[in-house]
Each structure stands twice: as structure tokens, then as C-alpha cells.
Amino acid sequence: MLCALKQVPIEFSPNRKAHIAGAVRTILETLPEARLEVAQGLLADDLLIEARIPLRRLNEWPAVSRRAHASSPPIPSPIAG
């Protein structure tokens, strides 16, 4: 099966593990046949989720990518009120 390699950048943040988990869940809900791997990003603290998706499903990636980016839980504010 021919695949395309797509990436979702994960920036350093206190809730990075939750962001990764949410993005992986989002991708696999739509593209269950995707093969995912977390890899080092360009900067030392950045990571990437590398998704190998079938070429026949490539047109679905833009919407999946937007949802994966949005799956990051909000960062709690240090200022309550």
C-alpha cells in the first residue's frame, strides 16, 4: 500500500502528553489504518507525530490535521479569577 507521510507538530508545553494522546486519538478515529510514530521535531523541545496514511485517504488529511491540532487541552491559567 502506498502511503503519504504527514506530520502534526507538538510544541513544548506542560500538557504535551495530553496533546499527543488527543492528537493520536483524533487521527486514528478517522484514519484507523494510519501508522503513527512520535519523532523529534526541528527544535530540541519539539516533537512531531508522523502519520503514514494511505494515498487513497490523502484528501481527508487537512480536516484530520486541524482537529488533531485543536485536540490540545487548554493550559491552566496561573491567575484564577
mmCIF file of N, CA and C in Angstrom:
data_model
loop_
_atom_site.group_PDB
_atom_site.id
_atom_site.type_symbol
_atom_site.label_atom_id
_atom_site.label_comp_id
_atom_site.label_asym_id
_atom_site.label_seq_id
_atom_site.Cartn_x
_atom_site.Cartn_y
_atom_site.Cartn_z
ATOM 1 N N MET A 1 0.844 -1.170 0.000
ATOM 2 C CA MET A 1 0.000 0.000 0.000
ATOM 3 C C MET A 1 0.896 1.243 0.000
ATOM 4 N N LEU A 2 0.623 2.144 -0.913
ATOM 5 C CA LEU A 2 1.361 3.406 -0.963
ATOM 6 C C LEU A 2 0.817 4.351 0.089
ATOM 7 N N CYS A 3 1.736 5.014 0.806
ATOM 8 C CA CYS A 3 1.346 5.910 1.886
ATOM 9 C C CYS A 3 1.987 7.275 1.709
ATOM 10 N N ALA A 4 1.349 8.268 2.303
ATOM 11 C CA ALA A 4 1.909 9.617 2.383
ATOM 12 C C ALA A 4 2.323 9.843 3.830
ATOM 13 N N LEU A 5 3.422 10.546 4.012
ATOM 14 C CA LEU A 5 3.894 10.877 5.353
ATOM 15 C C LEU A 5 3.435 12.290 5.674
ATOM 16 N N LYS A 6 2.651 12.429 6.707
ATOM 17 C CA LYS A 6 2.156 13.729 7.156
ATOM 18 C C LYS A 6 2.586 13.923 8.600
ATOM 19 N N GLN A 7 2.654 15.188 9.039
ATOM 20 C CA GLN A 7 3.142 15.471 10.383
ATOM 21 C C GLN A 7 2.219 16.427 11.117
ATOM 22 N N VAL A 8 2.144 16.222 12.422
ATOM 23 C CA VAL A 8 1.461 17.137 13.329
ATOM 24 C C VAL A 8 2.509 17.594 14.338
ATOM 25 N N PRO A 9 2.891 18.877 14.315
ATOM 26 C CA PRO A 9 3.886 19.353 15.278
ATOM 27 C C PRO A 9 3.291 19.451 16.681
ATOM 28 N N ILE A 10 4.092 19.089 17.671
ATOM 29 C CA ILE A 10 3.696 19.167 19.079
ATOM 30 C C ILE A 10 4.745 20.030 19.778
ATOM 31 N N GLU A 11 4.355 21.236 20.124
ATOM 32 C CA GLU A 11 5.295 22.137 20.788
ATOM 33 C C GLU A 11 5.416 21.788 22.260
ATOM 34 N N PHE A 12 6.501 22.239 22.868
ATOM 35 C CA PHE A 12 6.709 22.000 24.289
ATOM 36 C C PHE A 12 5.661 22.773 25.084
ATOM 37 N N SER A 13 5.018 22.094 26.010
ATOM 38 C CA SER A 13 4.055 22.730 26.910
ATOM 39 C C SER A 13 3.856 21.810 28.105
ATOM 40 N N PRO A 14 3.269 22.333 29.171
ATOM 41 C CA PRO A 14 3.048 21.487 30.351
ATOM 42 C C PRO A 14 2.081 20.335 30.081
ATOM 43 N N ASN A 15 1.230 20.471 29.085
ATOM 44 C CA ASN A 15 0.245 19.423 28.801
ATOM 45 C C ASN A 15 0.557 18.677 27.502
ATOM 46 N N ARG A 16 1.838 18.555 27.184
ATOM 47 C CA ARG A 16 2.240 17.925 25.921
ATOM 48 C C ARG A 16 1.776 16.473 25.817
ATOM 49 N N LYS A 17 1.860 15.708 26.885
ATOM 50 C CA LYS A 17 1.427 14.305 26.820
ATOM 51 C C LYS A 17 -0.056 14.207 26.485
ATOM 52 N N ALA A 18 -0.865 15.088 27.052
ATOM 53 C CA ALA A 18 -2.299 15.090 26.758
ATOM 54 C C ALA A 18 -2.551 15.502 25.311
ATOM 55 N N HIS A 19 -1.769 16.450 24.800
ATOM 56 C CA HIS A 19 -1.908 16.887 23.406
ATOM 57 C C HIS A 19 -1.578 15.726 22.460
ATOM 58 N N ILE A 20 -0.501 15.019 22.748
ATOM 59 C CA ILE A 20 -0.125 13.871 21.916
ATOM 60 C C ILE A 20 -1.237 12.821 21.942
ATOM 61 N N ALA A 21 -1.722 12.499 23.134
ATOM 62 C CA ALA A 21 -2.779 11.484 23.260
ATOM 63 C C ALA A 21 -4.034 11.907 22.500
ATOM 64 N N GLY A 22 -4.413 13.178 22.624
ATOM 65 C CA GLY A 22 -5.598 13.665 21.926
ATOM 66 C C GLY A 22 -5.431 13.660 20.420
ATOM 67 N N ALA A 23 -4.248 14.070 19.955
ATOM 68 C CA ALA A 23 -3.989 14.093 18.512
ATOM 69 C C ALA A 23 -3.976 12.680 17.941
ATOM 70 N N VAL A 24 -3.346 11.744 18.630
ATOM 71 C CA VAL A 24 -3.312 10.349 18.171
ATOM 72 C C VAL A 24 -4.723 9.784 18.104
ATOM 73 N N ARG A 25 -5.514 10.026 19.147
ATOM 74 C CA ARG A 25 -6.896 9.541 19.177
ATOM 75 C C ARG A 25 -7.691 10.131 18.007
ATOM 76 N N THR A 26 -7.536 11.422 17.759
ATOM 77 C CA THR A 26 -8.245 12.093 16.671
ATOM 78 C C THR A 26 -7.881 11.502 15.321
ATOM 79 N N ILE A 27 -6.597 11.281 15.093
ATOM 80 C CA ILE A 27 -6.144 10.732 13.811
ATOM 81 C C ILE A 27 -6.694 9.323 13.614
ATOM 82 N N LEU A 28 -6.562 8.491 14.636
ATOM 83 C CA LEU A 28 -6.976 7.095 14.494
ATOM 84 C C LEU A 28 -8.487 6.920 14.427
ATOM 85 N N GLU A 29 -9.259 7.859 14.972
ATOM 86 C CA GLU A 29 -10.725 7.777 14.856
ATOM 87 C C GLU A 29 -11.156 7.898 13.396
ATOM 88 N N THR A 30 -10.466 8.750 12.642
ATOM 89 C CA THR A 30 -10.820 8.968 11.240
ATOM 90 C C THR A 30 -10.047 8.053 10.297
ATOM 91 N N LEU A 31 -8.789 7.831 10.608
ATOM 92 C CA LEU A 31 -7.913 7.041 9.734
ATOM 93 C C LEU A 31 -7.334 5.863 10.530
ATOM 94 N N PRO A 32 -8.152 4.855 10.838
ATOM 95 C CA PRO A 32 -7.669 3.756 11.688
ATOM 96 C C PRO A 32 -6.512 2.973 11.089
ATOM 97 N N GLU A 33 -6.339 3.060 9.774
ATOM 98 C CA GLU A 33 -5.240 2.318 9.158
ATOM 99 C C GLU A 33 -3.926 3.106 9.160
ATOM 100 N N ALA A 34 -3.950 4.309 9.715
ATOM 101 C CA ALA A 34 -2.725 5.126 9.784
ATOM 102 C C ALA A 34 -1.710 4.459 10.708
ATOM 103 N N ARG A 35 -0.453 4.625 10.361
ATOM 104 C CA ARG A 35 0.640 4.177 11.228
ATOM 105 C C ARG A 35 1.279 5.423 11.805
ATOM 106 N N LEU A 36 1.353 5.512 13.127
ATOM 107 C CA LEU A 36 1.813 6.720 13.799
ATOM 108 C C LEU A 36 3.101 6.472 14.565
ATOM 109 N N GLU A 37 3.900 7.519 14.640
ATOM 110 C CA GLU A 37 5.144 7.471 15.396
ATOM 111 C C GLU A 37 5.427 8.881 15.903
ATOM 112 N N VAL A 38 5.895 8.994 17.133
ATOM 113 C CA VAL A 38 6.311 10.283 17.672
ATOM 114 C C VAL A 38 7.807 10.416 17.397
ATOM 115 N N ALA A 39 8.185 11.545 16.779
ATOM 116 C CA ALA A 39 9.578 11.764 16.393
ATOM 117 C C ALA A 39 10.046 13.140 16.879
ATOM 118 N N GLN A 40 11.342 13.327 16.877
ATOM 119 C CA GLN A 40 11.934 14.610 17.255
ATOM 120 C C GLN A 40 11.608 15.671 16.216
ATOM 121 N N GLY A 41 11.233 16.870 16.667
ATOM 122 C CA GLY A 41 10.974 17.991 15.774
ATOM 123 C C GLY A 41 12.258 18.736 15.444
ATOM 124 N N LEU A 42 12.111 19.888 14.817
ATOM 125 C CA LEU A 42 13.282 20.677 14.436
ATOM 126 C C LEU A 42 14.002 21.270 15.635
ATOM 127 N N LEU A 43 13.248 21.717 16.628
ATOM 128 C CA LEU A 43 13.850 22.271 17.835
ATOM 129 C C LEU A 43 13.983 21.181 18.891
ATOM 130 N N ALA A 44 14.885 21.381 19.825
ATOM 131 C CA ALA A 44 15.185 20.351 20.823
ATOM 132 C C ALA A 44 13.963 19.931 21.638
ATOM 133 N N ASP A 45 13.057 20.864 21.932
ATOM 134 C CA ASP A 45 11.903 20.546 22.775
ATOM 135 C C ASP A 45 10.653 20.166 21.992
ATOM 136 N N ASP A 46 10.706 20.267 20.677
ATOM 137 C CA ASP A 46 9.523 19.983 19.863
ATOM 138 C C ASP A 46 9.484 18.524 19.419
ATOM 139 N N LEU A 47 8.283 18.019 19.282
ATOM 140 C CA LEU A 47 8.066 16.661 18.781
ATOM 141 C C LEU A 47 7.133 16.728 17.584
ATOM 142 N N LEU A 48 7.092 15.650 16.835
ATOM 143 C CA LEU A 48 6.177 15.514 15.701
ATOM 144 C C LEU A 48 5.461 14.190 15.826
ATOM 145 N N ILE A 49 4.200 14.194 15.469
ATOM 146 C CA ILE A 49 3.516 12.926 15.249
ATOM 147 C C ILE A 49 3.593 12.700 13.752
ATOM 148 N N GLU A 50 4.294 11.654 13.362
ATOM 149 C CA GLU A 50 4.393 11.307 11.947
ATOM 150 C C GLU A 50 3.312 10.280 11.642
ATOM 151 N N ALA A 51 2.470 10.630 10.691
ATOM 152 C CA ALA A 51 1.362 9.762 10.307
ATOM 153 C C ALA A 51 1.575 9.277 8.887
ATOM 154 N N ARG A 52 1.617 7.992 8.728
ATOM 155 C CA ARG A 52 1.668 7.401 7.385
ATOM 156 C C ARG A 52 0.249 6.985 7.050
ATOM 157 N N ILE A 53 -0.320 7.652 6.039
ATOM 158 C CA ILE A 53 -1.712 7.398 5.683
ATOM 159 C C ILE A 53 -1.795 6.918 4.240
ATOM 160 N N PRO A 54 -2.764 6.052 3.951
ATOM 161 C CA PRO A 54 -2.914 5.560 2.582
ATOM 162 C C PRO A 54 -3.189 6.715 1.616
ATOM 163 N N LEU A 55 -2.594 6.644 0.435
ATOM 164 C CA LEU A 55 -2.793 7.701 -0.560
ATOM 165 C C LEU A 55 -4.265 7.894 -0.893
ATOM 166 N N ARG A 56 -5.040 6.833 -0.877
ATOM 167 C CA ARG A 56 -6.454 6.946 -1.230
ATOM 168 C C ARG A 56 -7.235 7.774 -0.214
ATOM 169 N N ARG A 57 -6.668 8.025 0.975
ATOM 170 C CA ARG A 57 -7.339 8.807 2.025
ATOM 171 C C ARG A 57 -6.687 10.167 2.228
ATOM 172 N N LEU A 58 -5.767 10.526 1.345
ATOM 173 C CA LEU A 58 -4.997 11.751 1.496
ATOM 174 C C LEU A 58 -5.873 13.003 1.523
ATOM 175 N N ASN A 59 -6.968 13.016 0.779
ATOM 176 C CA ASN A 59 -7.827 14.203 0.746
ATOM 177 C C ASN A 59 -8.502 14.466 2.096
ATOM 178 N N GLU A 60 -8.522 13.501 2.996
ATOM 179 C CA GLU A 60 -9.112 13.677 4.322
ATOM 180 C C GLU A 60 -8.149 14.320 5.315
ATOM 181 N N TRP A 61 -6.867 14.366 4.987
ATOM 182 C CA TRP A 61 -5.862 14.809 5.945
ATOM 183 C C TRP A 61 -6.048 16.251 6.428
ATOM 184 N N PRO A 62 -6.338 17.236 5.589
ATOM 185 C CA PRO A 62 -6.448 18.608 6.105
ATOM 186 C C PRO A 62 -7.444 18.733 7.273
ATOM 187 N N ALA A 63 -8.597 18.123 7.171
ATOM 188 C CA ALA A 63 -9.584 18.194 8.252
ATOM 189 C C ALA A 63 -9.098 17.439 9.493
ATOM 190 N N VAL A 64 -8.485 16.282 9.283
ATOM 191 C CA VAL A 64 -7.963 15.494 10.404
ATOM 192 C C VAL A 64 -6.856 16.270 11.108
ATOM 193 N N SER A 65 -5.988 16.886 10.351
ATOM 194 C CA SER A 65 -4.883 17.660 10.921
ATOM 195 C C SER A 65 -5.407 18.832 11.757
ATOM 196 N N ARG A 66 -6.407 19.540 11.252
ATOM 197 C CA ARG A 66 -6.982 20.664 12.017
ATOM 198 C C ARG A 66 -7.564 20.175 13.341
ATOM 199 N N ARG A 67 -8.264 19.047 13.309
ATOM 200 C CA ARG A 67 -8.831 18.502 14.553
ATOM 201 C C ARG A 67 -7.729 18.020 15.495
ATOM 202 N N ALA A 68 -6.666 17.451 14.952
ATOM 203 C CA ALA A 68 -5.558 16.982 15.793
ATOM 204 C C ALA A 68 -4.878 18.155 16.485
ATOM 205 N N HIS A 69 -4.698 19.270 15.775
ATOM 206 C CA HIS A 69 -4.118 20.472 16.396
ATOM 207 C C HIS A 69 -5.036 21.007 17.483
ATOM 208 N N ALA A 70 -6.330 20.976 17.244
ATOM 209 C CA ALA A 70 -7.307 21.519 18.182
ATOM 210 C C ALA A 70 -7.539 20.591 19.379
ATOM 211 N N SER A 71 -7.007 19.374 19.329
ATOM 212 C CA SER A 71 -7.246 18.407 20.413
ATOM 213 C C SER A 71 -6.437 18.715 21.648
ATOM 214 N N SER A 72 -5.585 19.720 21.601
ATOM 215 C CA SER A 72 -4.777 20.077 22.747
ATOM 216 C C SER A 72 -5.659 20.637 23.860
ATOM 217 N N PRO A 73 -5.597 20.060 25.057
ATOM 218 C CA PRO A 73 -6.381 20.613 26.157
ATOM 219 C C PRO A 73 -5.853 21.992 26.541
ATOM 220 N N PRO A 74 -6.709 22.860 27.063
ATOM 221 C CA PRO A 74 -6.253 24.192 27.420
ATOM 222 C C PRO A 74 -5.215 24.166 28.537
ATOM 223 N N ILE A 75 -4.296 25.102 28.478
ATOM 224 C CA ILE A 75 -3.286 25.244 29.522
ATOM 225 C C ILE A 75 -3.927 25.985 30.684
ATOM 226 N N PRO A 76 -3.878 25.426 31.906
ATOM 227 C CA PRO A 76 -4.490 26.114 33.041
ATOM 228 C C PRO A 76 -3.830 27.464 33.288
ATOM 229 N N SER A 77 -4.642 28.455 33.568
ATOM 230 C CA SER A 77 -4.139 29.796 33.822
ATOM 231 C C SER A 77 -3.588 29.866 35.244
ATOM 232 N N PRO A 78 -2.400 30.478 35.417
ATOM 233 C CA PRO A 78 -1.868 30.625 36.780
ATOM 234 C C PRO A 78 -2.648 31.665 37.582
ATOM 235 N N ILE A 79 -3.448 32.465 36.880
ATOM 236 C CA ILE A 79 -4.224 33.512 37.542
ATOM 237 C C ILE A 79 -5.687 33.071 37.561
ATOM 238 N N ALA A 80 -6.194 32.778 38.711
ATOM 239 C CA ALA A 80 -7.592 32.363 38.828
ATOM 240 C C ALA A 80 -8.460 33.594 39.036
ATOM 241 N N GLY A 81 -9.614 33.574 38.414
ATOM 242 C CA GLY A 81 -10.500 34.706 38.665
ATOM 243 C C GLY A 81 -11.238 35.050 37.503
#
